[in-house]
Short mmCIF file of C-alpha atoms in Angstrom, two decimals:
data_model
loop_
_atom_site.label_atom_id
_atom_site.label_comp_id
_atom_site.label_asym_id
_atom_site.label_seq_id
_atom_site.Cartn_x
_atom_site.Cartn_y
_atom_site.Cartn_z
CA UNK A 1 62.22 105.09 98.88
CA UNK A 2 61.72 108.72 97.48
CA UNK A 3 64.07 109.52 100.28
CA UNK A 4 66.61 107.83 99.02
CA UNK A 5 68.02 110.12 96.32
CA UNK A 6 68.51 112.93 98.74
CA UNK A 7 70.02 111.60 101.39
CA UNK A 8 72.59 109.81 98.71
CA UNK A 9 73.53 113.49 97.68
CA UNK A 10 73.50 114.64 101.21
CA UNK A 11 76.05 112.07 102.40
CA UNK A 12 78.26 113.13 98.73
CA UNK A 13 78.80 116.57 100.02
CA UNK A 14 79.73 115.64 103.39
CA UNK A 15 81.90 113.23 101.79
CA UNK A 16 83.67 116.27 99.72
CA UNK A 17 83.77 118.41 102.65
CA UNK A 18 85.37 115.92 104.49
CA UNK A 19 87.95 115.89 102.10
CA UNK A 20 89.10 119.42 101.17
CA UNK A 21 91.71 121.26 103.33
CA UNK A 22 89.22 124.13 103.80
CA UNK A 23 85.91 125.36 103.84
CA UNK A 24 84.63 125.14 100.12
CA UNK A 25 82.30 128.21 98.20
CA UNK A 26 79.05 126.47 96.85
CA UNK A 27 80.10 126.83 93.07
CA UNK A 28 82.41 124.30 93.69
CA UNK A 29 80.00 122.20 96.00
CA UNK A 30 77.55 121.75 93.60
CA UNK A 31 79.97 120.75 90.38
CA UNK A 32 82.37 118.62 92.71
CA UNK A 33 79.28 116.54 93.86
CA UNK A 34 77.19 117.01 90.26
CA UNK A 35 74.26 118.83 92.11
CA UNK A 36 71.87 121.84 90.81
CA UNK A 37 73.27 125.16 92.55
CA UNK A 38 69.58 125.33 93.57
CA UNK A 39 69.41 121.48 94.78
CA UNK A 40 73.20 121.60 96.94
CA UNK A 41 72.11 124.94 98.34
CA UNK A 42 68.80 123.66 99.60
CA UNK A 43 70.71 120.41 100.88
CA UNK A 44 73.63 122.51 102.90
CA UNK A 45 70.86 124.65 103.96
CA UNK A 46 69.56 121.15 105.89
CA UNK A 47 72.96 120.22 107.23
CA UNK A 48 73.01 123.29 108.58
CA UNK A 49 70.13 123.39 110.60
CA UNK A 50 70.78 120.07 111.90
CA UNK A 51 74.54 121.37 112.64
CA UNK A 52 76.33 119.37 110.25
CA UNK A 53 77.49 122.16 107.97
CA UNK A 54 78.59 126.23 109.10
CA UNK A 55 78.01 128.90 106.69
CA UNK A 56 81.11 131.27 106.96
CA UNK A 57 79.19 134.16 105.95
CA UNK A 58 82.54 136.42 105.35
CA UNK A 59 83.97 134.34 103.05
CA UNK A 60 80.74 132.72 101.70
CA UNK A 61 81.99 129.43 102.34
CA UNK A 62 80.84 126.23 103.64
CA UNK A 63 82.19 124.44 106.33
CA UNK A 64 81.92 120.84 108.28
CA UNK A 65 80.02 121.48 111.31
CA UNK A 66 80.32 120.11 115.10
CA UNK A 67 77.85 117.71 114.74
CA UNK A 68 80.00 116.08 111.38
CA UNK A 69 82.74 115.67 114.07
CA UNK A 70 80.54 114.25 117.00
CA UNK A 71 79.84 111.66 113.81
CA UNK A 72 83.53 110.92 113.54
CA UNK A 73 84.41 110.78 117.15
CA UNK A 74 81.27 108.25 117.71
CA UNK A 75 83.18 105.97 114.87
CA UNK A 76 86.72 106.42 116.51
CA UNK A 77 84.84 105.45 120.27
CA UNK A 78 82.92 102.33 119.03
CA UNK A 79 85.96 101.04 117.25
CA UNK A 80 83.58 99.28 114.52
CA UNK A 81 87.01 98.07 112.45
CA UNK A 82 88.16 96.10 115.55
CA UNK A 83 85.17 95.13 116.58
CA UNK A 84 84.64 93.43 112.70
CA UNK A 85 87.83 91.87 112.71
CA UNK A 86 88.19 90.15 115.83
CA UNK A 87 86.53 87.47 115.15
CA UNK A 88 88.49 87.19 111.87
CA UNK A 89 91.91 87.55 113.20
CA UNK A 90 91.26 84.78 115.88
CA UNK A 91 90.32 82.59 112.82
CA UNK A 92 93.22 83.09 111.46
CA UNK A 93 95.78 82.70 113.92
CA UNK A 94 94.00 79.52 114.55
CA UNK A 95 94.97 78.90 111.32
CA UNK A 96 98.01 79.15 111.03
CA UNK A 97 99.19 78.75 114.61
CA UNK A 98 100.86 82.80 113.92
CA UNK A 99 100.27 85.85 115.72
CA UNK A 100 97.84 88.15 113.35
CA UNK A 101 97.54 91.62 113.98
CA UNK A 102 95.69 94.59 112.19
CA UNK A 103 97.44 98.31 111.70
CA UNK A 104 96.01 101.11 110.37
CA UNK A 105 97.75 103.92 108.60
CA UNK A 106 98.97 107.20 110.38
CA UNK A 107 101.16 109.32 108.21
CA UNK A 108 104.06 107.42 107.40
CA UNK A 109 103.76 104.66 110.66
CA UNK A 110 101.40 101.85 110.88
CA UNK A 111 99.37 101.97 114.34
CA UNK A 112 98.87 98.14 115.15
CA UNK A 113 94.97 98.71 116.61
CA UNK A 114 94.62 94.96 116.74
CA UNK A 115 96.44 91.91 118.25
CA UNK A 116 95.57 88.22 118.71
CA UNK A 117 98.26 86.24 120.11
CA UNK A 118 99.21 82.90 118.79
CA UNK A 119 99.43 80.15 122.30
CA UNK A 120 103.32 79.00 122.57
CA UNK A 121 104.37 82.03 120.96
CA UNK A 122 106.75 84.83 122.20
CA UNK A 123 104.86 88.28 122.65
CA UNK A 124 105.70 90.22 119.10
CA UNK A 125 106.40 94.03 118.71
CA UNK A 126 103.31 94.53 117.14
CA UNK A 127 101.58 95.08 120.35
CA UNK A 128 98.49 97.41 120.29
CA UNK A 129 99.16 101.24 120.00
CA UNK A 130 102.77 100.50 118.65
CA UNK A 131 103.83 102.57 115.60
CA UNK A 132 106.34 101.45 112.65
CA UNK A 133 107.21 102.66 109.78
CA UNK A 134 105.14 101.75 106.88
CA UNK A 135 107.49 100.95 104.39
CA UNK A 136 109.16 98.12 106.89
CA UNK A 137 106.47 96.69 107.74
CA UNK A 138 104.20 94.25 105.47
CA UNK A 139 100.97 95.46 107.28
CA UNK A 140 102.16 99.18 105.84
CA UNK A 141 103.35 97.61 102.48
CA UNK A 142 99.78 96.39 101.99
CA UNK A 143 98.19 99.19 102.70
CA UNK A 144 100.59 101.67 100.36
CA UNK A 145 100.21 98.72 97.83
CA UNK A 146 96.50 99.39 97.63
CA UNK A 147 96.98 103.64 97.09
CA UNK A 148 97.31 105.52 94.31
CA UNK A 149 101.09 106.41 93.00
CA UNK A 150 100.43 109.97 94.13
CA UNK A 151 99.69 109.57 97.72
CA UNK A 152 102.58 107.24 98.01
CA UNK A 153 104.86 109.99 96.58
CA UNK A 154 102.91 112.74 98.77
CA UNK A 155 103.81 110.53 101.88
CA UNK A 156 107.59 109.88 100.51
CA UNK A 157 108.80 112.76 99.09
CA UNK A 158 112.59 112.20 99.46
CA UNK A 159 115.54 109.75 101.35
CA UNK A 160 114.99 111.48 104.68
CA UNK A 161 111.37 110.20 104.79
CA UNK A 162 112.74 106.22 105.06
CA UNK A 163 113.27 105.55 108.66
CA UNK A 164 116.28 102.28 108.81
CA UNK A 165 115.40 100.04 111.93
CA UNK A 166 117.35 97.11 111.37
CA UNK A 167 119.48 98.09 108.17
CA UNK A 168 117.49 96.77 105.20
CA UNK A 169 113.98 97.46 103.64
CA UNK A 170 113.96 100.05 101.10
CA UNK A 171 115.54 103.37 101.41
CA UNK A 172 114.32 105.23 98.41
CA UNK A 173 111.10 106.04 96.44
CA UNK A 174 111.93 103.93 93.52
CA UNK A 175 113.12 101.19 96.07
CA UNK A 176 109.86 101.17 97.56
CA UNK A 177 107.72 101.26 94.46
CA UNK A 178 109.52 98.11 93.32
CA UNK A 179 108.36 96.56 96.68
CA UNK A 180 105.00 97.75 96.18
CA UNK A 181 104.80 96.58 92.62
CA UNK A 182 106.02 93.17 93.56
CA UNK A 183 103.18 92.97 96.45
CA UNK A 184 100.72 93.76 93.84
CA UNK A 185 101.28 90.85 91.56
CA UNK A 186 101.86 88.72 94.52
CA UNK A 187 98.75 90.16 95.79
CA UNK A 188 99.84 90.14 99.15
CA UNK A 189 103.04 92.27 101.49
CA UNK A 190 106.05 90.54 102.82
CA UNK A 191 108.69 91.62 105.44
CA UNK A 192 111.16 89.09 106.15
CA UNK A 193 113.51 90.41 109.26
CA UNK A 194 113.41 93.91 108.50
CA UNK A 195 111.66 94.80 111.93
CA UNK A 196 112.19 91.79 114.03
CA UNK A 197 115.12 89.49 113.75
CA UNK A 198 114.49 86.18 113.00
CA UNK A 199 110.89 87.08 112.03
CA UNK A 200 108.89 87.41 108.66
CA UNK A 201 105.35 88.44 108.02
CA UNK A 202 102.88 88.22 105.23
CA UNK A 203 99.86 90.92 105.09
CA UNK A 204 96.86 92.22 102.72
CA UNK A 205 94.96 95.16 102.52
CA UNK A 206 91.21 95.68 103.91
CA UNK A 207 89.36 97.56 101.55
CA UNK A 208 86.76 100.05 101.79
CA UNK A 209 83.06 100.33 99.44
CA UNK A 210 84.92 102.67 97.67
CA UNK A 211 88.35 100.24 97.27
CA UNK A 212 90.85 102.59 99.69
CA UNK A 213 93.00 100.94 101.95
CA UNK A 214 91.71 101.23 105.68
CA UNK A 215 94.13 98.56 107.16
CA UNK A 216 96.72 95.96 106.86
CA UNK A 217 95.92 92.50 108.38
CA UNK A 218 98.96 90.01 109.02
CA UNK A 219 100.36 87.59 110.79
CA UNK A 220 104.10 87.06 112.36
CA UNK A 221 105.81 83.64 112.00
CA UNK A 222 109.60 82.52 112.70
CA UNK A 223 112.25 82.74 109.60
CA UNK A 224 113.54 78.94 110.40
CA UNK A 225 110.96 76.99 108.66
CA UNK A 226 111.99 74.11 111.22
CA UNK A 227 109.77 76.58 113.47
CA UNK A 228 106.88 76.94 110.95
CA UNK A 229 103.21 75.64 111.86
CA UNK A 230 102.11 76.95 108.31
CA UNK A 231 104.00 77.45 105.42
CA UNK A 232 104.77 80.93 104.23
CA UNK A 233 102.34 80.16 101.21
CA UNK A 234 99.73 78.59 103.21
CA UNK A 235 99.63 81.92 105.50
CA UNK A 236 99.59 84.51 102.59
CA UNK A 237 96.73 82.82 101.33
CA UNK A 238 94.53 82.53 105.02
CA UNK A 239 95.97 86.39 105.31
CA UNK A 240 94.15 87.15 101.71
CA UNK A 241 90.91 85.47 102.36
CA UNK A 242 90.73 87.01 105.64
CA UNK A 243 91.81 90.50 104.10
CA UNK A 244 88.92 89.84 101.73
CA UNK A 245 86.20 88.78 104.52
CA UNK A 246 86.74 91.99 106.52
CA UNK A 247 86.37 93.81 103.06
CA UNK A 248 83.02 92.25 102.57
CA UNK A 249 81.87 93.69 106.01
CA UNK A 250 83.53 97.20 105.52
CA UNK A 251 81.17 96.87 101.97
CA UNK A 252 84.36 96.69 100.21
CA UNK A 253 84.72 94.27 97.22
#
């Protein structure tokens, strides 16, 4: 248990690391990740012997090191996030008799990682390693629902940034935050033709431990409600509980 502690900090400057454009001095390691100068030197010291941090010497820096990346590229090969939600998404296509599908975000696209066909349904263009825009798309809506304002604006700075695919969907920054704010209080996305016509979809976010967006999970269903297994309410709500299981595995709330 006395191990504990230290490997908590260990993983928090990783974590910051991780997340700043370039290699970071150790001043501002040791207030970003409230550490002792003496405790996050000692700790980087570690990584770096186990090849996890570089020391840039020159510039008396600290960098992530090749064995942080062999870390990442283990995740990206063992595909935990599809391997969790497999089970989940076949669950809920059963459901609802829909195709479900899960996307991840990749600047401003979704990449659809994840597709479970419904039986007696046509093949959808949500096929695995297909990208969309975002902001068309209710998988993307739910994820961009789920980020902070300032990423949103980051990733839409002006008009030129809103692909049109089929002529609707929003074509402006204060378009889309009104779409956004409107999933929010919904608590779930909707599309409804604006990438397929004749098709709608309904998607929520999967959340991480620390409650940012990873994916979108959502399922496809015809616009004619003569066509309709499920009814559009009766999906949202099997898309937000199953939104909400693969949250719970990711250690999300």
């Amino acid at each position: 248990m006395s191990q504990v502690p230290a490997a908590t900090r260990t993983l928090r400057v990783l974590r910051f690391l991780a997340s700043q454009p370039e290699p970071a001095p150790l001043d501002r390691i040791s207030r970003a990740c409230d550490l002792p100068r003496s405790t996050a030197y000692h700790l980087i010291n570690a990584m770096i012997a186990e090849g996890f941090v570089v020391h840039l010497e020159d510039e008396r820096r600290y960098g992530l090191g090749v064995a942080a990346f062999e870390v990442g590229s283990g995740f990206a090969r063992q595909e935990p996030l599809q391997r969790i939600a497999r089970r989940p998404l076949a669950s809920l296509v059963d459901r609802t008799g829909y195709g479900g599908h899960l996307a991840v975000l990749h600047g401003r696209d979704v990449l659809y990682v994840l597709e479970e066909r419904a039986p007696g349904r046509p093949p959808l263009v949500t096929d695995v390693g297909v990208r969309l825009p975002a902001h068309l798309t209710a998988s993307g809506r739910a994820i961009l629902m789920a980020l902070p304002s300032e990423q949103v604006r980051a990733l839409y700075p002006d008009r030129a940034a809103f692909v049109d695919r089929l002529g609707s969907g929003p074509a402006s920054l204060s378009q889309l935050r009104t779409v956004l704010t409107e999933a929010r209080q919904r608590g779930h996305a909707v599309e409804d033709g604006e990438v397929s016509d004749g098709m709608a979809s309904v998607a929520a976010p999967v959340l991480d431990h620390n409650g940012h967006p990873v994916a979108g999970v959502a399922v496809t269903f015809p616009q004619d409600p003569a066509d309709q297994t499920t009814t559009p309410h009766a999906a949202a709500s099997a898309v937000r509980a199953t939104a909400a299981t693969l949250s719970r595995r990711l250690g999300g709330a």
